[in-house]
Each structure stands twice: as C-alpha cells, then as structure tokens.
Amino acid sequence: MAQGQDASDPILQVENIEVIYNKAVQALRGLSLSVPKGKVVTLLGSNGAGKSTTLKAISGLLGLEDGALSAGRILFDGQDISRMRPHDLVRAGLFHIMEGRRIFEDLTVEENLTAATFALSGRGVARTPFDLVYDYFPRLHERRHQRAGYMSGGEQQMLAIGRALIAQPKLILLDEPSLGLSPLLVEEIFTIIGRINRQTGVSMLLVEQNANVAMAIAHYGYIMETGKIQLDGPTEKLMHDQDVREFYLGHGGHGGEKSYRNIKHYKRRKRWLS
Ligand SMILES: Nc1ncnc2c1ncn2[C@@H]1O[C@H](COP(=O)(O)OP(=O)(O)O)[C@@H](O)[C@H]1O
Ligand SMILES: [Mg+2]
C-alpha cells in the first residue's frame, strides 16, 4: 500500500525501514514511502507515531540519538544513502529542517544565512544569493541585522527555511513547520512553502500534525501510526476520504475526535456494525 503512488521518477525512496533506539525501542516497523521529483509529499500522524524518526533516518541523524537503521534501505536520486553521513548528505542536496527551528540565536539573520553557506564549501555550485531568501521572506530582510534569538517563532521558522534555500537542495525534509505558530502565520508560511516548491522545483517531504494545512500544499500524503504507514494517496483523494475526514481532519460527526490511533479499531467496529 505504501508504494501505491506513481514513483516513476522518485528523488527519494524509503524501502521497508526499521529503526531501533537504544537497542531496545522499535520506533519504525517496516516503513516505505517515496517522493517524486519536484513534488511535495506530506507525512502525517499523531504525536509519537514516528514522523521525526523517519526524517532522521533519511538525513543520517539517528546516530546522534543512539538510534539505528536495523532493516531496509533508503535511496536518494537512485543512490543508496542508508549509511551516509549527515554532512555528506547536505552536500549531495538533501537538507533537513529539524523540529524546533535549529538556528543560531546569538547570530543575526544575515550571519545565520552566511553560516549556512559554510556547510557547502567544496560542493562547487553557485550559492543562492541571499536576495532569493529575502524575496520569499521580506520580513527577514527587514530584520537582517537583528539577532535571531529575539525574533518571533514565525520569523525563526522563516529563517530556518531560508537557511535551507541557501544550500540549493534537491530535497528538503521539513519537520512540523507549523509547531507553535498562530493560524495566521501558519497560513502565511505554508503559502510560501508551496510557492518555493513551484518556483524552484525543489522536492519536499513535509511532516505535520496539522493535516489540513499540509494537505493543502502537498501532492501526495502518507498517514502513519506506531511506526508504519496506515494509509496513503493523492491528497485530493485523501481529503475526500470519509475515514480521513473523520479521523485526521476533524470534520466528522464524532465530536472533534481525531485520534490517529483509533482508526483501525474504528474500521473494525464499522465492519461489525454494517
Ligand atoms: N532519542 C530517542 N530515544 C528513544 N526513543 C525515542 C527517541 N526519539 C523518539 N523516540 C521514540 O520513538 C517513537 C517515535 O518518536 P518520533 O519519531 O519523535 O514521533 P513523532 O515525530 O511522530 O512525534 C516514540 O515512541 C518516541 O518515544
Ligand atoms: Mg516529531
């Protein structure tokens, strides 16, 4: 089921991966997904489902947390990257924007962007001018001499995305960009993320708990639960699927209940009742 989308020209293929933390906790149980070139794919699921773990497995960051890929493989642009180191992956064009906006709080906006260029030394490509970042995020231009730590959560998220753009990646992994932001800011940032995808052609794997905003800009979606994909499809289809509407988007007649964990149980019950 997880390979149900047309993956004729994928930038990323995750095949049946398993991840174990501390040699004890199994966080991913045979997870597969793919991201076609130039598309936005969203990975949805409730807290603890394994979304961030999936991104860390892809970008090579599991080792920092005593996690390990114990099965499966990951292909980036056709190449097996399962054992590649994080900084080599950045050079190869894979950029992970981690949850919680990892920016340098003591540096100014402009210094943060400058620092992002250091990671690229030796890659031998033209660096994205800062102007491109400022075109997408005029507010960053206004605040370019301000210390990043004093900016609002939304502006820090913009800076985190701006830092990714400097690297001119082929694929951006985005972990919950909506976290802690007001609905208005979420709307603004997601509109810009969509525009970046359309105008630069960069592929994106977007992790979110906020299914509504993610589905609005993504072409394809995967819904995961306890380490596995439960459901996937083109977002247009998912948005109109009755189960998804009731349980993932909160549109059902179930009193706002939208637990990802309940869906299996619910489907079983529905079968019994019908
Ligand atoms: N560094 C870690 N050490 C041990 N267990 C972890 C670690 N990080 C995550 N986990 C566990 O792995 C599971 C998935 O976590 P995570 O990928 O962070 O979920 P999500 O991003 O969907 O909220 C959870 O049960 C969580 O407790
Ligand atoms: Mg997470």
mmCIF file of C-alpha atoms and ligand atoms in Angstrom:
data_model
loop_
_atom_site.group_PDB
_atom_site.id
_atom_site.type_symbol
_atom_site.label_atom_id
_atom_site.label_comp_id
_atom_site.label_asym_id
_atom_site.label_seq_id
_atom_site.Cartn_x
_atom_site.Cartn_y
_atom_site.Cartn_z
ATOM 1 C CA MET A 1 0.000 0.000 0.000
ATOM 2 C CA ALA A 2 2.790 2.362 0.852
ATOM 3 C CA GLN A 3 4.097 2.180 -2.672
ATOM 4 C CA GLY A 4 0.797 2.985 -4.266
ATOM 5 C CA GLN A 5 1.896 6.207 -5.872
ATOM 6 C CA ASP A 6 3.457 6.551 -9.259
ATOM 7 C CA ALA A 7 7.100 6.597 -8.356
ATOM 8 C CA SER A 8 8.434 6.561 -11.894
ATOM 9 C CA ASP A 9 10.984 9.270 -11.168
ATOM 10 C CA PRO A 10 11.485 9.459 -7.427
ATOM 11 C CA ILE A 11 14.035 11.677 -5.713
ATOM 12 C CA LEU A 12 13.581 9.628 -2.541
ATOM 13 C CA GLN A 13 12.648 6.010 -1.929
ATOM 14 C CA VAL A 14 12.353 4.667 1.582
ATOM 15 C CA GLU A 15 12.033 0.894 1.496
ATOM 16 C CA ASN A 16 10.832 -1.091 4.462
ATOM 17 C CA ILE A 17 12.937 0.599 7.090
ATOM 18 C CA GLU A 18 13.064 -0.337 10.734
ATOM 19 C CA VAL A 19 14.571 1.880 13.405
ATOM 20 C CA ILE A 20 15.545 0.941 16.925
ATOM 21 C CA TYR A 21 16.532 3.400 19.681
ATOM 22 C CA ASN A 22 18.916 2.413 22.466
ATOM 23 C CA LYS A 23 18.959 -1.133 21.104
ATOM 24 C CA ALA A 24 15.546 -1.519 22.731
ATOM 25 C CA VAL A 25 12.719 0.677 21.448
ATOM 26 C CA GLN A 26 11.470 -0.076 17.953
ATOM 27 C CA ALA A 27 10.191 3.207 16.509
ATOM 28 C CA LEU A 28 9.726 2.233 12.831
ATOM 29 C CA ARG A 29 8.335 -1.127 11.712
ATOM 30 C CA GLY A 30 8.806 -1.598 8.012
ATOM 31 C CA LEU A 31 8.025 1.874 6.711
ATOM 32 C CA SER A 32 8.041 2.639 2.991
ATOM 33 C CA LEU A 33 7.363 5.846 1.130
ATOM 34 C CA SER A 34 8.559 7.739 -1.892
ATOM 35 C CA VAL A 35 8.830 11.328 -3.058
ATOM 36 C CA PRO A 36 8.610 12.016 -6.799
ATOM 37 C CA LYS A 37 10.926 14.677 -8.214
ATOM 38 C CA GLY A 38 9.577 18.178 -7.854
ATOM 39 C CA LYS A 39 6.635 17.203 -5.644
ATOM 40 C CA VAL A 40 5.572 17.911 -2.084
ATOM 41 C CA VAL A 41 4.737 14.773 -0.127
ATOM 42 C CA THR A 42 3.334 15.026 3.366
ATOM 43 C CA LEU A 43 3.810 12.528 6.172
ATOM 44 C CA LEU A 44 1.040 12.862 8.740
ATOM 45 C CA GLY A 45 0.468 11.250 12.078
ATOM 46 C CA SER A 46 -0.125 11.984 15.724
ATOM 47 C CA ASN A 47 2.489 12.666 18.337
ATOM 48 C CA GLY A 48 4.861 9.718 18.786
ATOM 49 C CA ALA A 49 3.895 7.986 15.526
ATOM 50 C CA GLY A 50 7.482 8.092 14.242
ATOM 51 C CA LYS A 51 7.453 11.048 11.849
ATOM 52 C CA SER A 52 10.614 12.738 13.137
ATOM 53 C CA THR A 53 12.343 9.375 13.366
ATOM 54 C CA THR A 54 11.591 8.809 9.675
ATOM 55 C CA LEU A 55 13.200 12.140 8.752
ATOM 56 C CA LYS A 56 16.233 11.460 10.968
ATOM 57 C CA ALA A 57 16.684 8.054 9.378
ATOM 58 C CA ILE A 58 16.725 9.710 5.945
ATOM 59 C CA SER A 59 19.136 12.527 6.844
ATOM 60 C CA GLY A 60 21.529 10.319 8.783
ATOM 61 C CA LEU A 61 20.876 11.921 12.172
ATOM 62 C CA LEU A 62 19.764 8.803 14.045
ATOM 63 C CA GLY A 63 23.240 8.140 15.322
ATOM 64 C CA LEU A 64 23.176 11.320 17.405
ATOM 65 C CA GLU A 65 20.327 9.870 19.459
ATOM 66 C CA ASP A 66 21.530 6.299 19.777
ATOM 67 C CA GLY A 67 19.118 5.214 17.085
ATOM 68 C CA ALA A 68 19.949 2.799 14.289
ATOM 69 C CA LEU A 69 18.519 1.664 10.997
ATOM 70 C CA SER A 70 18.145 -2.076 11.572
ATOM 71 C CA ALA A 71 16.487 -3.039 8.289
ATOM 72 C CA GLY A 72 15.542 -1.656 4.901
ATOM 73 C CA ARG A 73 17.246 0.894 2.700
ATOM 74 C CA ILE A 74 16.949 4.474 1.545
ATOM 75 C CA LEU A 75 17.656 5.692 -1.979
ATOM 76 C CA PHE A 76 18.273 9.357 -2.809
ATOM 77 C CA ASP A 77 18.252 10.108 -6.519
ATOM 78 C CA GLY A 78 18.796 6.381 -7.099
ATOM 79 C CA GLN A 79 21.794 6.106 -4.761
ATOM 80 C CA ASP A 80 21.763 4.106 -1.534
ATOM 81 C CA ILE A 81 22.308 6.624 1.269
ATOM 82 C CA SER A 82 21.420 4.347 4.186
ATOM 83 C CA ARG A 83 24.920 4.614 5.653
ATOM 84 C CA MET A 84 25.866 8.112 4.532
ATOM 85 C CA ARG A 85 26.918 10.812 6.986
ATOM 86 C CA PRO A 86 24.758 13.904 7.513
ATOM 87 C CA HIS A 87 27.196 16.497 6.149
ATOM 88 C CA ASP A 88 27.814 14.446 3.019
ATOM 89 C CA LEU A 89 24.075 14.301 2.504
ATOM 90 C CA VAL A 90 23.804 18.093 2.717
ATOM 91 C CA ARG A 91 26.445 18.355 0.015
ATOM 92 C CA ALA A 92 24.568 15.796 -2.061
ATOM 93 C CA GLY A 93 21.490 18.027 -1.906
ATOM 94 C CA LEU A 94 19.413 16.712 0.975
ATOM 95 C CA PHE A 95 18.543 19.273 3.655
ATOM 96 C CA HIS A 96 16.717 18.504 6.895
ATOM 97 C CA ILE A 97 14.979 21.354 8.720
ATOM 98 C CA MET A 98 14.549 19.889 12.153
ATOM 99 C CA GLU A 99 11.660 20.348 14.512
ATOM 100 C CA GLY A 100 12.079 23.383 16.715
ATOM 101 C CA ARG A 101 13.961 25.630 14.252
ATOM 102 C CA ARG A 102 17.653 24.989 14.725
ATOM 103 C CA ILE A 103 19.035 28.444 14.127
ATOM 104 C CA PHE A 104 21.891 30.293 15.818
ATOM 105 C CA GLU A 105 20.108 32.527 18.299
ATOM 106 C CA ASP A 106 23.122 34.725 19.040
ATOM 107 C CA LEU A 107 23.787 35.485 15.389
ATOM 108 C CA THR A 108 21.911 37.976 13.254
ATOM 109 C CA VAL A 109 19.649 36.865 10.424
ATOM 110 C CA GLU A 110 22.327 37.630 7.883
ATOM 111 C CA GLU A 111 25.010 35.831 9.901
ATOM 112 C CA ASN A 112 22.756 32.776 10.095
ATOM 113 C CA LEU A 113 22.454 32.779 6.308
ATOM 114 C CA THR A 114 26.207 33.237 5.932
ATOM 115 C CA ALA A 115 26.819 30.326 8.281
ATOM 116 C CA ALA A 116 24.590 28.183 6.087
ATOM 117 C CA THR A 117 26.971 28.702 3.171
ATOM 118 C CA PHE A 118 29.879 27.190 5.138
ATOM 119 C CA ALA A 119 28.255 23.776 5.082
ATOM 120 C CA LEU A 120 28.537 23.874 1.323
ATOM 121 C CA SER A 121 32.219 24.530 0.903
ATOM 122 C CA GLY A 122 33.619 22.230 -1.702
ATOM 123 C CA ARG A 123 30.322 21.450 -3.354
ATOM 124 C CA GLY A 124 31.224 23.667 -6.262
ATOM 125 C CA VAL A 125 27.836 25.091 -7.109
ATOM 126 C CA ALA A 126 26.794 28.703 -7.264
ATOM 127 C CA ARG A 127 25.376 29.747 -3.931
ATOM 128 C CA THR A 128 21.869 31.002 -3.769
ATOM 129 C CA PRO A 129 22.090 34.731 -3.284
ATOM 130 C CA PHE A 130 20.556 35.991 -0.082
ATOM 131 C CA ASP A 131 18.221 38.060 -2.274
ATOM 132 C CA LEU A 132 16.306 34.929 -3.166
ATOM 133 C CA VAL A 133 15.710 34.219 0.508
ATOM 134 C CA TYR A 134 14.676 37.836 1.072
ATOM 135 C CA ASP A 135 12.315 37.696 -1.921
ATOM 136 C CA TYR A 136 10.412 34.849 -0.303
ATOM 137 C CA PHE A 137 10.658 36.316 3.173
ATOM 138 C CA PRO A 138 10.702 40.139 3.057
ATOM 139 C CA ARG A 139 10.487 40.162 6.843
ATOM 140 C CA LEU A 140 13.888 38.535 7.067
ATOM 141 C CA HIS A 141 15.266 41.388 5.010
ATOM 142 C CA GLU A 142 13.742 43.942 7.368
ATOM 143 C CA ARG A 143 15.323 42.142 10.282
ATOM 144 C CA ARG A 144 18.573 41.096 8.687
ATOM 145 C CA HIS A 145 20.716 42.827 11.331
ATOM 146 C CA GLN A 146 18.676 41.599 14.260
ATOM 147 C CA ARG A 147 19.723 38.764 16.498
ATOM 148 C CA ALA A 148 17.741 35.676 15.532
ATOM 149 C CA GLY A 149 17.014 34.755 19.134
ATOM 150 C CA TYR A 150 14.936 37.915 19.578
ATOM 151 C CA MET A 151 12.651 37.218 16.647
ATOM 152 C CA SER A 152 9.180 35.684 16.817
ATOM 153 C CA GLY A 153 8.645 31.954 16.328
ATOM 154 C CA GLY A 154 7.299 32.576 12.836
ATOM 155 C CA GLU A 155 10.314 34.628 11.823
ATOM 156 C CA GLN A 156 12.652 31.982 13.213
ATOM 157 C CA GLN A 157 10.847 29.361 11.139
ATOM 158 C CA MET A 158 11.256 31.584 8.079
ATOM 159 C CA LEU A 159 14.965 31.828 8.834
ATOM 160 C CA ALA A 160 15.233 28.052 9.186
ATOM 161 C CA ILE A 161 13.666 27.668 5.735
ATOM 162 C CA GLY A 162 15.864 30.467 4.373
ATOM 163 C CA ARG A 163 18.952 28.598 5.576
ATOM 164 C CA ALA A 164 17.780 25.543 3.659
ATOM 165 C CA LEU A 165 17.325 27.599 0.479
ATOM 166 C CA ILE A 166 20.930 28.790 0.675
ATOM 167 C CA ALA A 167 22.012 25.172 0.254
ATOM 168 C CA GLN A 168 20.017 24.853 -3.013
ATOM 169 C CA PRO A 169 18.957 21.338 -2.097
ATOM 170 C CA LYS A 170 17.154 18.851 -4.325
ATOM 171 C CA LEU A 171 15.072 17.648 -1.399
ATOM 172 C CA ILE A 172 14.015 19.425 1.792
ATOM 173 C CA LEU A 173 12.804 17.461 4.804
ATOM 174 C CA LEU A 174 10.604 19.744 6.891
ATOM 175 C CA ASP A 175 9.626 18.748 10.412
ATOM 176 C CA GLU A 176 6.441 20.408 11.694
ATOM 177 C CA PRO A 177 6.943 23.959 10.463
ATOM 178 C CA SER A 178 3.547 24.886 11.964
ATOM 179 C CA LEU A 179 4.559 23.978 15.502
ATOM 180 C CA GLY A 180 3.739 26.722 17.992
ATOM 181 C CA LEU A 181 2.689 29.286 15.379
ATOM 182 C CA SER A 182 -0.566 31.229 15.186
ATOM 183 C CA PRO A 183 -3.033 30.083 12.497
ATOM 184 C CA LEU A 184 -2.388 33.240 10.500
ATOM 185 C CA LEU A 185 1.356 32.690 10.448
ATOM 186 C CA VAL A 186 0.904 29.011 9.601
ATOM 187 C CA GLU A 187 -1.147 30.066 6.593
ATOM 188 C CA GLU A 188 1.497 32.587 5.527
ATOM 189 C CA ILE A 189 4.410 30.177 5.874
ATOM 190 C CA PHE A 190 2.656 27.313 4.095
ATOM 191 C CA THR A 191 1.719 29.571 1.205
ATOM 192 C CA ILE A 192 5.394 30.463 0.849
ATOM 193 C CA ILE A 193 6.493 26.821 1.134
ATOM 194 C CA GLY A 194 4.119 25.977 -1.723
ATOM 195 C CA ARG A 195 5.479 28.846 -3.790
ATOM 196 C CA ILE A 196 9.080 27.764 -3.177
ATOM 197 C CA ASN A 197 8.224 24.281 -4.438
ATOM 198 C CA ARG A 198 6.516 25.563 -7.578
ATOM 199 C CA GLN A 199 9.118 28.179 -8.441
ATOM 200 C CA THR A 200 12.355 26.358 -7.619
ATOM 201 C CA GLY A 201 11.195 22.794 -8.280
ATOM 202 C CA VAL A 202 12.701 21.564 -5.003
ATOM 203 C CA SER A 203 11.088 18.349 -3.760
ATOM 204 C CA MET A 204 9.792 18.269 -0.202
ATOM 205 C CA LEU A 205 8.893 15.732 2.431
ATOM 206 C CA LEU A 206 6.721 17.628 4.868
ATOM 207 C CA VAL A 207 5.988 16.196 8.302
ATOM 208 C CA GLU A 208 2.957 17.651 10.053
ATOM 209 C CA GLN A 209 0.413 17.122 12.781
ATOM 210 C CA ASN A 210 -1.661 19.854 11.184
ATOM 211 C CA ALA A 211 -3.123 17.712 8.394
ATOM 212 C CA ASN A 212 -5.341 20.419 6.921
ATOM 213 C CA VAL A 213 -2.602 22.875 6.039
ATOM 214 C CA ALA A 214 -0.192 20.174 4.900
ATOM 215 C CA MET A 215 -2.726 18.558 2.552
ATOM 216 C CA ALA A 216 -3.491 21.939 1.034
ATOM 217 C CA ILE A 217 0.001 22.239 -0.447
ATOM 218 C CA ALA A 218 1.064 18.589 -0.803
ATOM 219 C CA HIS A 219 0.506 16.445 -3.900
ATOM 220 C CA TYR A 220 0.543 13.148 -2.066
ATOM 221 C CA GLY A 221 0.086 12.092 1.539
ATOM 222 C CA TYR A 222 1.008 9.244 3.862
ATOM 223 C CA ILE A 223 -0.653 8.730 7.205
ATOM 224 C CA MET A 224 1.379 6.843 9.766
ATOM 225 C CA GLU A 225 0.689 5.321 13.122
ATOM 226 C CA THR A 226 3.031 3.494 15.520
ATOM 227 C CA GLY A 227 5.920 3.170 13.111
ATOM 228 C CA LYS A 228 4.033 2.174 9.980
ATOM 229 C CA ILE A 229 2.127 3.723 7.086
ATOM 230 C CA GLN A 230 -1.590 3.097 7.520
ATOM 231 C CA LEU A 231 -2.944 4.895 4.514
ATOM 232 C CA ASP A 232 -1.654 6.821 1.525
ATOM 233 C CA GLY A 233 -2.920 8.506 -1.602
ATOM 234 C CA PRO A 234 -3.029 11.707 -3.636
ATOM 235 C CA THR A 235 -4.044 14.488 -1.250
ATOM 236 C CA GLU A 236 -7.162 15.288 -3.293
ATOM 237 C CA LYS A 237 -8.323 11.743 -2.676
ATOM 238 C CA LEU A 238 -7.326 11.668 0.980
ATOM 239 C CA MET A 239 -9.135 14.912 1.674
ATOM 240 C CA HIS A 240 -12.390 13.410 0.420
ATOM 241 C CA ASP A 241 -11.978 10.019 2.062
ATOM 242 C CA GLN A 242 -14.602 9.628 4.777
ATOM 243 C CA ASP A 243 -12.304 7.940 7.325
ATOM 244 C CA VAL A 244 -9.617 10.518 6.780
ATOM 245 C CA ARG A 245 -12.093 13.350 7.129
ATOM 246 C CA GLU A 246 -13.448 11.989 10.362
ATOM 247 C CA PHE A 247 -10.218 10.939 11.979
ATOM 248 C CA TYR A 248 -7.447 13.013 10.508
ATOM 249 C CA LEU A 249 -9.043 16.258 9.531
ATOM 250 C CA GLY A 250 -11.564 16.534 12.340
ATOM 251 C CA HIS A 251 -14.581 17.004 10.053
ATOM 252 C CA GLY A 252 -16.636 14.045 11.204
ATOM 253 C CA GLY A 253 -19.637 13.811 13.417
ATOM 254 C CA HIS A 254 -17.521 12.370 16.193
ATOM 255 C CA GLY A 255 -17.293 15.322 18.474
ATOM 256 C CA GLY A 256 -13.935 16.519 17.233
ATOM 257 C CA GLU A 257 -12.340 13.172 17.974
ATOM 258 C CA LYS A 258 -9.417 12.744 15.639
ATOM 259 C CA SER A 259 -7.135 10.209 17.131
ATOM 260 C CA TYR A 260 -4.881 8.507 14.643
ATOM 261 C CA ARG A 261 -4.703 5.517 16.935
ATOM 262 C CA ASN A 262 -8.389 4.792 16.784
ATOM 263 C CA ILE A 263 -8.730 4.324 13.083
ATOM 264 C CA LYS A 264 -8.025 0.607 12.960
ATOM 265 C CA HIS A 265 -10.353 -0.072 15.829
ATOM 266 C CA TYR A 266 -12.964 2.161 14.286
ATOM 267 C CA LYS A 267 -12.801 0.435 10.913
ATOM 268 C CA ARG A 268 -13.211 -2.937 12.570
ATOM 269 C CA ARG A 269 -16.197 -1.720 14.536
ATOM 270 C CA LYS A 270 -17.766 -0.241 11.438
ATOM 271 C CA ARG A 271 -17.418 -3.569 9.666
ATOM 272 C CA TRP A 272 -19.164 -5.343 12.529
ATOM 273 C CA LEU A 273 -21.954 -2.846 12.651
ATOM 274 C CA SER A 274 -22.665 -2.820 8.937
HETATM 275 N N1 LIG B 1 16.019 9.621 21.051
HETATM 276 C C1 LIG B 1 15.088 8.693 21.340
HETATM 277 N N2 LIG B 1 15.340 7.680 22.192
HETATM 278 C C2 LIG B 1 14.389 6.754 22.465
HETATM 279 N N3 LIG B 1 13.165 6.744 21.919
HETATM 280 C C3 LIG B 1 12.847 7.725 21.066
HETATM 281 C C4 LIG B 1 13.782 8.759 20.720
HETATM 282 N N4 LIG B 1 13.206 9.591 19.851
HETATM 283 C C5 LIG B 1 11.965 9.111 19.647
HETATM 284 N N5 LIG B 1 11.737 8.004 20.370
HETATM 285 C C6 LIG B 1 10.506 7.190 20.382
HETATM 286 O O1 LIG B 1 10.184 6.800 19.062
HETATM 287 C C7 LIG B 1 8.800 6.953 18.803
HETATM 288 C C8 LIG B 1 8.578 7.895 17.648
HETATM 289 O O2 LIG B 1 9.006 9.200 18.019
HETATM 290 P P1 LIG B 1 9.052 10.412 16.977
HETATM 291 O O3 LIG B 1 9.690 9.949 15.729
HETATM 292 O O4 LIG B 1 9.662 11.563 17.665
HETATM 293 O O5 LIG B 1 7.487 10.660 16.703
HETATM 294 P P2 LIG B 1 6.746 11.917 16.051
HETATM 295 O O6 LIG B 1 7.763 12.781 15.407
HETATM 296 O O7 LIG B 1 5.763 11.315 15.099
HETATM 297 O O8 LIG B 1 6.045 12.620 17.166
HETATM 298 C C9 LIG B 1 8.175 7.424 20.108
HETATM 299 O O9 LIG B 1 7.667 6.315 20.784
HETATM 300 C C10 LIG B 1 9.321 8.039 20.854
HETATM 301 O O10 LIG B 1 9.143 7.930 22.231
HETATM 302 MG MG MG B 2 8.214 14.805 15.740
#
